[in-house]
Amino acid sequence: MRTVSDIRAALRAALTHAQAEDLIAKNPAVPVTLATVRRRRGKSWSSDEARKVLESARADEDPSTPPTPWSSSPAYARARPSD
């Protein structure tokens, strides 16, 4: 996914090249500044919350449900796309 910063960098590079080739007199992207983005920190689970989630998942397991590809099943560990 492209970010605003990536797009600005590509546009600025293209306009700098156009300026070097005398296609434009001034690069209009030079004075443009981007707003800084404040990222929020996620809240981690407490040990008790994590234990409750894991216990709930363990209790919800259904033996008739096929294993998921990310399971640690030896059958999936040996499987290859050509199999």
Coordinates of C-alpha atoms in Angstrom, one line a residue:
M1 CA 0.0 0.0 0.0
R2 CA 1.4 3.4 -1.0
T3 CA 1.5 6.1 1.6
V4 CA 1.1 9.8 1.1
S5 CA 4.8 10.1 1.8
D6 CA 5.6 7.5 -0.9
I7 CA 3.4 9.3 -3.5
R8 CA 4.9 12.7 -2.5
A9 CA 8.5 11.3 -3.0
A10 CA 7.7 9.9 -6.4
L11 CA 6.0 13.1 -7.5
R12 CA 8.9 15.3 -6.2
A13 CA 11.4 13.1 -8.0
A14 CA 9.6 13.3 -11.3
L15 CA 9.2 17.1 -11.0
T16 CA 12.9 17.4 -10.1
H17 CA 13.8 15.5 -13.2
A18 CA 11.5 17.7 -15.3
Q19 CA 13.2 20.8 -13.8
A20 CA 16.6 19.4 -14.7
E21 CA 15.4 18.9 -18.2
D22 CA 14.2 22.5 -18.3
L23 CA 10.6 21.3 -18.8
I24 CA 9.4 23.4 -15.8
A25 CA 11.0 26.4 -14.1
K26 CA 10.3 25.5 -10.5
N27 CA 9.5 22.3 -8.7
P28 CA 6.1 23.0 -6.9
A29 CA 6.6 19.9 -4.7
V30 CA 9.6 21.3 -2.9
P31 CA 7.8 23.5 -0.3
V32 CA 5.2 20.9 0.4
T33 CA 5.4 19.4 4.0
L34 CA 3.4 16.6 5.3
A35 CA 1.5 16.5 8.6
T36 CA 3.0 14.3 11.2
V37 CA 0.9 11.3 12.1
R38 CA 0.5 10.4 15.8
R39 CA 0.2 6.7 16.1
R40 CA -1.8 5.3 19.0
R41 CA -0.3 2.6 21.1
G42 CA -2.3 -0.6 21.4
K43 CA -3.3 -1.9 24.8
S44 CA -1.8 -5.3 25.6
W45 CA -3.8 -8.0 27.2
S46 CA -3.1 -8.8 30.8
S47 CA -1.9 -12.3 31.7
D48 CA -5.4 -13.1 33.0
E49 CA -7.1 -11.8 29.9
A50 CA -4.8 -13.9 27.6
R51 CA -5.4 -17.0 29.8
K52 CA -9.2 -16.6 29.5
V53 CA -9.0 -16.3 25.7
L54 CA -6.8 -19.3 25.4
E55 CA -9.0 -21.4 27.7
S56 CA -12.1 -20.3 25.7
A57 CA -10.4 -21.3 22.4
R58 CA -9.4 -24.6 23.8
A59 CA -13.0 -25.3 25.1
D60 CA -14.4 -24.4 21.7
E61 CA -12.3 -26.8 19.7
D62 CA -14.4 -29.2 17.7
P63 CA -12.7 -32.5 16.8
S64 CA -14.8 -32.8 13.6
T65 CA -13.4 -29.5 12.3
P66 CA -10.5 -30.0 9.8
P67 CA -7.1 -28.6 11.0
T68 CA -6.1 -25.2 9.7
P69 CA -3.0 -24.7 7.5
W70 CA -1.3 -22.8 10.4
S71 CA -1.8 -25.7 12.8
S72 CA 1.3 -27.7 13.9
S73 CA -0.1 -30.9 12.5
P74 CA 2.7 -33.1 11.1
A75 CA 0.5 -33.7 8.0
Y76 CA 0.5 -30.0 7.2
A77 CA 4.2 -29.7 8.0
R78 CA 5.0 -32.3 5.3
A79 CA 2.5 -31.0 2.8
R80 CA 3.7 -29.3 -0.4
P81 CA 1.7 -27.4 -3.0
S82 CA 2.3 -30.2 -5.5
D83 CA 1.0 -32.9 -3.2

